[in-house]
mmCIF file of C-alpha atoms and ligand atoms in Angstrom:
data_model
loop_
_atom_site.group_PDB
_atom_site.id
_atom_site.type_symbol
_atom_site.label_atom_id
_atom_site.label_comp_id
_atom_site.label_asym_id
_atom_site.label_seq_id
_atom_site.Cartn_x
_atom_site.Cartn_y
_atom_site.Cartn_z
ATOM 1 C CA MET A 13 -95.451 20.644 79.332
ATOM 2 C CA ILE A 14 -94.990 17.478 81.153
ATOM 3 C CA ASN A 15 -91.571 18.752 80.728
ATOM 4 C CA LYS A 16 -92.003 21.457 82.806
ATOM 5 C CA VAL A 17 -94.091 20.741 85.294
ATOM 6 C CA VAL A 18 -91.213 18.103 86.052
ATOM 7 C CA GLN A 19 -88.028 20.492 86.034
ATOM 8 C CA ILE A 20 -90.389 23.029 88.540
ATOM 9 C CA SER A 21 -91.609 19.583 91.140
ATOM 10 C CA LYS A 22 -87.180 18.665 91.021
ATOM 11 C CA ILE A 23 -87.069 22.615 91.899
ATOM 12 C CA ALA A 24 -89.819 22.803 94.382
ATOM 13 C CA GLY A 25 -87.993 19.512 95.811
ATOM 14 C CA GLU A 26 -84.732 20.446 96.013
ATOM 15 C CA ILE A 27 -86.211 23.322 98.529
ATOM 16 C CA ILE A 28 -87.877 20.620 100.884
ATOM 17 C CA ARG A 29 -84.545 18.668 100.234
ATOM 18 C CA GLU A 30 -82.691 20.894 101.233
ATOM 19 C CA GLY A 31 -84.587 22.309 104.618
ATOM 20 C CA PHE A 32 -85.275 19.151 105.679
ATOM 21 C CA GLY A 33 -83.211 18.502 109.341
ATOM 22 C CA LYS A 34 -82.830 22.454 109.379
ATOM 23 C CA ASN A 35 -84.428 24.789 111.590
ATOM 24 C CA PHE A 36 -87.853 25.434 110.113
ATOM 25 C CA SER A 37 -90.661 27.386 111.909
ATOM 26 C CA ILE A 38 -93.754 25.657 111.535
ATOM 27 C CA GLU A 39 -97.375 27.523 112.569
ATOM 28 C CA TYR A 40 -100.952 25.368 113.555
ATOM 29 C CA LYS A 41 -103.743 25.188 110.547
ATOM 30 C CA THR A 42 -106.713 23.864 113.023
ATOM 31 C CA ASN A 43 -105.200 21.703 114.980
ATOM 32 C CA LEU A 44 -101.228 20.266 116.924
ATOM 33 C CA SER A 45 -101.289 17.896 114.334
ATOM 34 C CA ASN A 46 -102.143 20.367 111.386
ATOM 35 C CA LEU A 47 -99.090 21.735 110.163
ATOM 36 C CA VAL A 48 -97.679 24.742 107.448
ATOM 37 C CA THR A 49 -94.147 24.578 108.370
ATOM 38 C CA GLU A 50 -91.652 28.455 106.788
ATOM 39 C CA ILE A 51 -90.585 25.702 103.970
ATOM 40 C CA ASP A 52 -94.770 24.269 102.636
ATOM 41 C CA LYS A 53 -94.976 27.443 101.677
ATOM 42 C CA LYS A 54 -91.222 28.337 100.092
ATOM 43 C CA SER A 55 -92.230 25.600 98.261
ATOM 44 C CA GLU A 56 -95.474 27.134 96.755
ATOM 45 C CA GLU A 57 -94.367 30.765 96.311
ATOM 46 C CA ALA A 58 -91.336 28.857 94.062
ATOM 47 C CA ILE A 59 -94.133 27.147 92.042
ATOM 48 C CA ILE A 60 -96.669 29.556 91.622
ATOM 49 C CA ASN A 61 -93.612 32.500 90.150
ATOM 50 C CA PHE A 62 -93.094 29.410 87.921
ATOM 51 C CA VAL A 63 -96.017 28.887 86.542
ATOM 52 C CA LYS A 64 -97.100 32.852 86.704
ATOM 53 C CA LYS A 65 -93.553 32.787 83.976
ATOM 54 C CA GLU A 66 -93.909 30.081 82.353
ATOM 55 C CA PHE A 67 -97.633 29.700 81.285
ATOM 56 C CA PRO A 68 -99.069 33.165 82.483
ATOM 57 C CA THR A 69 -102.569 33.419 81.383
ATOM 58 C CA HIS A 70 -103.046 29.646 83.375
ATOM 59 C CA SER A 71 -104.287 29.690 87.477
ATOM 60 C CA VAL A 72 -103.204 28.204 90.811
ATOM 61 C CA LEU A 73 -105.050 26.351 93.023
ATOM 62 C CA ALA A 74 -102.627 25.608 95.820
ATOM 63 C CA GLU A 75 -102.749 24.334 99.368
ATOM 64 C CA GLU A 76 -100.631 27.506 101.080
ATOM 65 C CA THR A 77 -102.266 30.645 98.983
ATOM 66 C CA GLY A 78 -105.199 29.346 97.906
ATOM 67 C CA SER A 79 -106.546 30.374 94.465
ATOM 68 C CA HIS A 80 -104.888 32.227 91.895
ATOM 69 C CA LYS A 81 -107.362 33.183 88.598
ATOM 70 C CA ALA A 82 -106.155 33.699 85.158
ATOM 71 C CA SER A 83 -107.628 33.428 81.728
ATOM 72 C CA SER A 84 -106.855 29.831 80.429
ATOM 73 C CA GLU A 85 -109.441 26.728 80.573
ATOM 74 C CA TYR A 86 -106.200 25.558 82.387
ATOM 75 C CA LEU A 87 -105.795 24.489 86.051
ATOM 76 C CA TRP A 88 -103.012 23.992 87.800
ATOM 77 C CA VAL A 89 -103.401 22.323 90.962
ATOM 78 C CA VAL A 90 -100.314 22.002 93.681
ATOM 79 C CA ASP A 91 -99.384 20.177 96.885
ATOM 80 C CA PRO A 92 -96.189 22.537 97.251
ATOM 81 C CA LEU A 93 -95.380 19.359 100.415
ATOM 82 C CA ASP A 94 -97.511 16.825 100.488
ATOM 83 C CA GLY A 95 -96.611 14.742 103.735
ATOM 84 C CA THR A 96 -96.277 17.347 106.377
ATOM 85 C CA SER A 97 -96.359 15.977 109.634
ATOM 86 C CA ASN A 98 -93.248 13.265 108.088
ATOM 87 C CA PHE A 99 -91.143 16.672 107.117
ATOM 88 C CA ALA A 100 -92.059 18.041 110.177
ATOM 89 C CA HIS A 101 -90.310 14.900 111.956
ATOM 90 C CA GLY A 102 -87.638 13.669 109.975
ATOM 91 C CA PHE A 103 -89.090 11.008 108.417
ATOM 92 C CA PRO A 104 -88.108 10.985 104.823
ATOM 93 C CA ILE A 105 -91.155 10.091 102.789
ATOM 94 C CA PHE A 106 -92.914 13.042 101.315
ATOM 95 C CA SER A 107 -93.610 14.750 97.811
ATOM 96 C CA VAL A 108 -94.534 17.276 95.809
ATOM 97 C CA SER A 109 -97.642 17.137 93.618
ATOM 98 C CA ILE A 110 -98.533 18.944 91.048
ATOM 99 C CA GLY A 111 -101.668 18.477 88.336
ATOM 100 C CA VAL A 112 -102.676 19.507 85.748
ATOM 101 C CA GLN A 113 -106.561 20.013 84.168
ATOM 102 C CA LYS A 114 -107.214 21.851 80.543
ATOM 103 C CA ASN A 115 -111.022 22.552 80.950
ATOM 104 C CA ASN A 116 -111.595 20.168 84.539
ATOM 105 C CA GLU A 117 -109.912 16.846 82.628
ATOM 106 C CA THR A 118 -106.836 16.336 84.343
ATOM 107 C CA VAL A 119 -103.912 16.019 81.370
ATOM 108 C CA CYS A 120 -100.650 16.046 82.782
ATOM 109 C CA GLY A 121 -99.507 14.825 87.594
ATOM 110 C CA VAL A 122 -96.655 14.626 88.807
ATOM 111 C CA VAL A 123 -95.719 13.453 91.832
ATOM 112 C CA TYR A 124 -91.881 13.946 93.289
ATOM 113 C CA ASP A 125 -90.545 11.514 95.818
ATOM 114 C CA VAL A 126 -88.287 13.779 97.081
ATOM 115 C CA MET A 127 -85.983 12.064 99.350
ATOM 116 C CA ASN A 128 -85.521 9.137 97.107
ATOM 117 C CA ASP A 129 -85.411 11.497 93.616
ATOM 118 C CA ILE A 130 -87.804 9.601 91.943
ATOM 119 C CA VAL A 131 -90.347 11.294 89.640
ATOM 120 C CA TYR A 132 -93.327 9.620 88.941
ATOM 121 C CA SER A 133 -95.388 10.984 85.657
ATOM 122 C CA SER A 134 -98.010 10.771 83.487
ATOM 123 C CA GLU A 135 -100.632 12.538 80.913
ATOM 124 C CA LYS A 136 -103.648 11.531 79.832
ATOM 125 C CA GLY A 137 -103.662 8.686 77.235
ATOM 126 C CA SER A 138 -99.553 7.887 77.309
ATOM 127 C CA GLY A 139 -99.471 5.495 80.670
ATOM 128 C CA SER A 140 -97.691 6.286 83.643
ATOM 129 C CA PHE A 141 -93.903 6.522 84.560
ATOM 130 C CA ARG A 142 -91.647 6.452 86.955
ATOM 131 C CA ASN A 143 -88.451 7.897 86.559
ATOM 132 C CA GLY A 144 -88.537 6.653 82.370
ATOM 133 C CA GLN A 145 -89.647 3.543 82.762
ATOM 134 C CA LYS A 146 -93.445 2.293 82.208
ATOM 135 C CA LEU A 147 -95.804 2.346 85.391
ATOM 136 C CA GLN A 148 -98.692 -1.316 85.484
ATOM 137 C CA VAL A 149 -100.508 -1.799 89.126
ATOM 138 C CA SER A 150 -100.791 -5.338 90.630
ATOM 139 C CA THR A 151 -102.411 -7.934 88.916
ATOM 140 C CA ASN A 152 -103.804 -9.960 92.219
ATOM 141 C CA ASP A 153 -107.157 -9.859 92.535
ATOM 142 C CA ASP A 154 -107.427 -11.639 95.990
ATOM 143 C CA ILE A 155 -108.441 -9.218 98.910
ATOM 144 C CA ARG A 156 -107.487 -11.579 101.936
ATOM 145 C CA LYS A 157 -103.526 -11.492 99.465
ATOM 146 C CA SER A 158 -103.052 -7.455 99.848
ATOM 147 C CA MET A 159 -101.141 -5.265 100.914
ATOM 148 C CA ILE A 160 -103.023 -1.822 100.701
ATOM 149 C CA VAL A 161 -102.900 1.162 102.837
ATOM 150 C CA THR A 162 -104.233 4.634 103.995
ATOM 151 C CA GLY A 163 -104.404 7.703 106.119
ATOM 152 C CA PHE A 164 -106.945 9.850 107.789
ATOM 153 C CA PRO A 165 -107.475 13.457 107.986
ATOM 154 C CA TYR A 166 -106.638 16.003 110.474
ATOM 155 C CA ASN A 167 -110.363 15.396 112.230
ATOM 156 C CA VAL A 168 -109.617 12.109 112.769
ATOM 157 C CA THR A 169 -110.836 12.100 116.565
ATOM 158 C CA GLU A 170 -114.408 12.874 114.992
ATOM 159 C CA ASN A 171 -113.867 9.798 113.182
ATOM 160 C CA PRO A 172 -115.581 11.818 109.803
ATOM 161 C CA ASP A 173 -116.897 9.357 107.253
ATOM 162 C CA HIS A 174 -116.810 6.253 109.816
ATOM 163 C CA VAL A 175 -112.537 5.575 109.738
ATOM 164 C CA PHE A 176 -112.405 4.001 112.886
ATOM 165 C CA GLU A 177 -114.481 0.848 111.440
ATOM 166 C CA ARG A 178 -113.530 1.102 107.970
ATOM 167 C CA PHE A 179 -109.521 0.896 109.208
ATOM 168 C CA ILE A 180 -110.736 -1.871 111.886
ATOM 169 C CA ALA A 181 -112.258 -3.919 108.264
ATOM 170 C CA PHE A 182 -109.168 -3.662 106.212
ATOM 171 C CA LEU A 183 -107.077 -4.832 109.114
ATOM 172 C CA LYS A 184 -109.522 -7.306 109.668
ATOM 173 C CA THR A 185 -109.228 -8.619 105.318
ATOM 174 C CA ALA A 186 -106.289 -7.373 103.702
ATOM 175 C CA ARG A 187 -102.533 -9.361 104.239
ATOM 176 C CA ALA A 188 -101.360 -6.127 105.356
ATOM 177 C CA VAL A 189 -102.431 -1.911 105.756
ATOM 178 C CA ARG A 190 -100.425 0.560 105.564
ATOM 179 C CA ARG A 191 -99.740 3.703 106.388
ATOM 180 C CA LEU A 192 -97.347 5.932 105.370
ATOM 181 C CA GLY A 193 -98.329 9.761 105.638
ATOM 182 C CA SER A 194 -98.144 11.470 102.162
ATOM 183 C CA ALA A 195 -101.579 11.164 100.158
ATOM 184 C CA ALA A 196 -99.831 11.394 96.562
ATOM 185 C CA ILE A 197 -97.602 8.769 97.028
ATOM 186 C CA ASP A 198 -100.017 6.260 98.419
ATOM 187 C CA PHE A 199 -101.198 6.183 94.971
ATOM 188 C CA CYS A 200 -97.841 6.598 92.918
ATOM 189 C CA TYR A 201 -97.843 3.314 95.003
ATOM 190 C CA VAL A 202 -100.510 1.884 93.538
ATOM 191 C CA ALA A 203 -99.529 2.720 90.341
ATOM 192 C CA SER A 204 -96.150 1.204 90.728
ATOM 193 C CA GLY A 205 -98.522 -2.673 91.110
ATOM 194 C CA VAL A 206 -97.027 -2.126 95.485
ATOM 195 C CA PHE A 207 -99.975 -1.563 97.036
ATOM 196 C CA ASP A 208 -103.300 -3.047 95.647
ATOM 197 C CA GLY A 209 -105.386 -0.218 96.577
ATOM 198 C CA PHE A 210 -105.712 2.567 98.446
ATOM 199 C CA TRP A 211 -108.447 4.404 100.058
ATOM 200 C CA GLU A 212 -108.733 8.125 102.392
ATOM 201 C CA VAL A 213 -111.440 9.968 103.686
ATOM 202 C CA HIS A 214 -111.655 14.440 103.411
ATOM 203 C CA LEU A 215 -108.943 14.999 101.229
ATOM 204 C CA ASN A 216 -107.828 17.932 99.369
ATOM 205 C CA PRO A 217 -107.975 18.320 95.167
ATOM 206 C CA TRP A 218 -104.080 19.273 95.584
ATOM 207 C CA ASP A 219 -103.464 15.637 96.804
ATOM 208 C CA VAL A 220 -106.390 13.893 94.344
ATOM 209 C CA CYS A 221 -105.772 15.764 90.670
ATOM 210 C CA ALA A 222 -101.649 14.036 90.229
ATOM 211 C CA GLY A 223 -102.386 10.786 91.761
ATOM 212 C CA LYS A 224 -105.601 10.083 90.506
ATOM 213 C CA LEU A 225 -104.390 10.345 86.237
ATOM 214 C CA ILE A 226 -100.984 8.458 87.475
ATOM 215 C CA VAL A 227 -103.249 5.377 88.747
ATOM 216 C CA GLU A 228 -105.364 5.757 86.296
ATOM 217 C CA GLU A 229 -103.357 5.784 83.515
ATOM 218 C CA ALA A 230 -101.153 2.504 84.736
ATOM 219 C CA GLY A 231 -104.675 0.514 84.051
ATOM 220 C CA GLY A 232 -105.597 1.042 87.552
ATOM 221 C CA LEU A 233 -109.319 2.641 88.475
ATOM 222 C CA VAL A 234 -110.043 5.542 90.777
ATOM 223 C CA THR A 235 -113.657 5.735 92.348
ATOM 224 C CA ASN A 236 -115.519 7.047 95.781
ATOM 225 C CA PHE A 237 -116.519 4.787 97.620
ATOM 226 C CA ALA A 238 -119.849 3.446 96.076
ATOM 227 C CA GLY A 239 -117.776 2.824 93.018
ATOM 228 C CA GLU A 240 -118.778 5.948 90.845
ATOM 229 C CA SER A 241 -116.455 8.131 89.317
ATOM 230 C CA THR A 242 -115.023 10.855 91.009
ATOM 231 C CA ASP A 243 -113.028 14.123 89.830
ATOM 232 C CA ILE A 244 -110.609 15.343 92.374
ATOM 233 C CA TYR A 245 -113.388 16.895 94.412
ATOM 234 C CA SER A 246 -114.591 14.493 95.887
ATOM 235 C CA LYS A 247 -114.649 12.851 99.853
ATOM 236 C CA GLN A 248 -114.002 9.499 99.101
ATOM 237 C CA ILE A 249 -111.134 8.587 97.129
ATOM 238 C CA LEU A 250 -110.670 4.444 96.105
ATOM 239 C CA ALA A 251 -107.720 3.321 94.345
ATOM 240 C CA THR A 252 -107.233 0.525 93.293
ATOM 241 C CA ASN A 253 -105.793 -1.866 90.601
ATOM 242 C CA GLY A 254 -108.871 -2.560 89.388
ATOM 243 C CA LYS A 255 -108.990 -6.620 90.534
ATOM 244 C CA VAL A 256 -109.484 -5.929 94.169
ATOM 245 C CA HIS A 257 -111.909 -3.103 93.897
ATOM 246 C CA LYS A 258 -115.609 -4.436 94.217
ATOM 247 C CA LYS A 259 -114.469 -6.276 97.131
ATOM 248 C CA MET A 260 -113.162 -2.670 98.698
ATOM 249 C CA VAL A 261 -116.182 -1.280 97.671
ATOM 250 C CA GLU A 262 -118.716 -3.324 99.306
ATOM 251 C CA ILE A 263 -116.235 -3.628 102.489
ATOM 252 C CA LEU A 264 -116.562 0.348 103.283
ATOM 253 C CA GLN A 265 -119.907 0.063 101.835
ATOM 254 C CA LEU A 266 -120.802 -2.336 104.975
ATOM 255 C CA ASN A 267 -119.513 0.543 107.239
ATOM 256 C CA ASN A 268 -121.813 3.479 105.844
HETATM 257 C C1 IPD B 11 -102.057 14.876 104.285
HETATM 258 C C2 IPD B 11 -101.177 13.717 103.999
HETATM 259 C C3 IPD B 11 -101.587 12.835 104.751
HETATM 260 C C4 IPD B 11 -103.127 12.593 104.244
HETATM 261 C C5 IPD B 11 -104.232 13.411 104.829
HETATM 262 C C6 IPD B 11 -102.754 15.068 104.188
HETATM 263 P P1 IPD B 11 -100.428 17.279 103.406
HETATM 264 O O1 IPD B 11 -101.157 16.000 103.413
HETATM 265 O O2 IPD B 11 -100.986 13.147 102.067
HETATM 266 O O3 IPD B 11 -100.974 10.784 104.349
HETATM 267 O O4 IPD B 11 -103.621 10.995 105.160
HETATM 268 O O5 IPD B 11 -104.810 14.260 104.704
HETATM 269 O O6 IPD B 11 -103.327 15.745 104.285
HETATM 270 O O7 IPD B 11 -101.636 18.217 104.905
HETATM 271 O O8 IPD B 11 -99.114 16.751 104.138
HETATM 272 O O9 IPD B 11 -100.471 17.742 102.760
HETATM 273 CA CA1 CA B 12 -101.641 16.167 100.064
HETATM 274 CA CA1 CA B 13 -99.236 20.122 102.080
#
């Protein structure tokens, strides 16, 4: 199955690459920050058509068109373009993120970094890979020497779940804090050992499904802000190398 997931991620990536920097229509979802472009929709359509053709009994949960229920225990969780704001502004960090679950357990995940042509992939129990090379999280255990990453939900101005306070707390503690704009890629940089940790509130299952498995299979840990295990529907996500996890939980708890 993983080969099929890689195949369709690359096909979707090609659609996105072709649209990058061109004229495309934009619509607003909840506010002026929350965009969807015609390219998001085209990418999603290609992925759904692919699943319907190759795996007609599989269900799909996709960001732009929601739930497509079928009969089997498999569910494809799809973000057709993660990093739409970056894409729309010409900033070349965005991805296709596809996780496949069997009976609510993620069995494989692919994040395709479109402009760098990098495939991050993982199958449950078999490790994580970046263009075929095995991934391992970092070994750093000191938050003061960490580079960490976060993102913000589209209702950030309402300060949901104390995002501002938590951001400030990490700015004061870590060596460096980054905000890339594609949650799926944030997970992959943790899996690659580039970032030591990633936290965000109010992500959606399609932001989390593939990336969570990729981090876990690279030796990392993914929990909620209390350090408890979570599923892909959790409204708090903390993904780390495992070594800075406790310290990051401590800081997140201080800001509850
Ligand atoms: C967004 C990106 C971003 C994160 C937002 C997501 P989208 O996804 O992953 O990094 O901070 O919370 O909604 O809307 O570009 O698919
Ligand atoms: Ca997303
Ligand atoms: Ca998206």
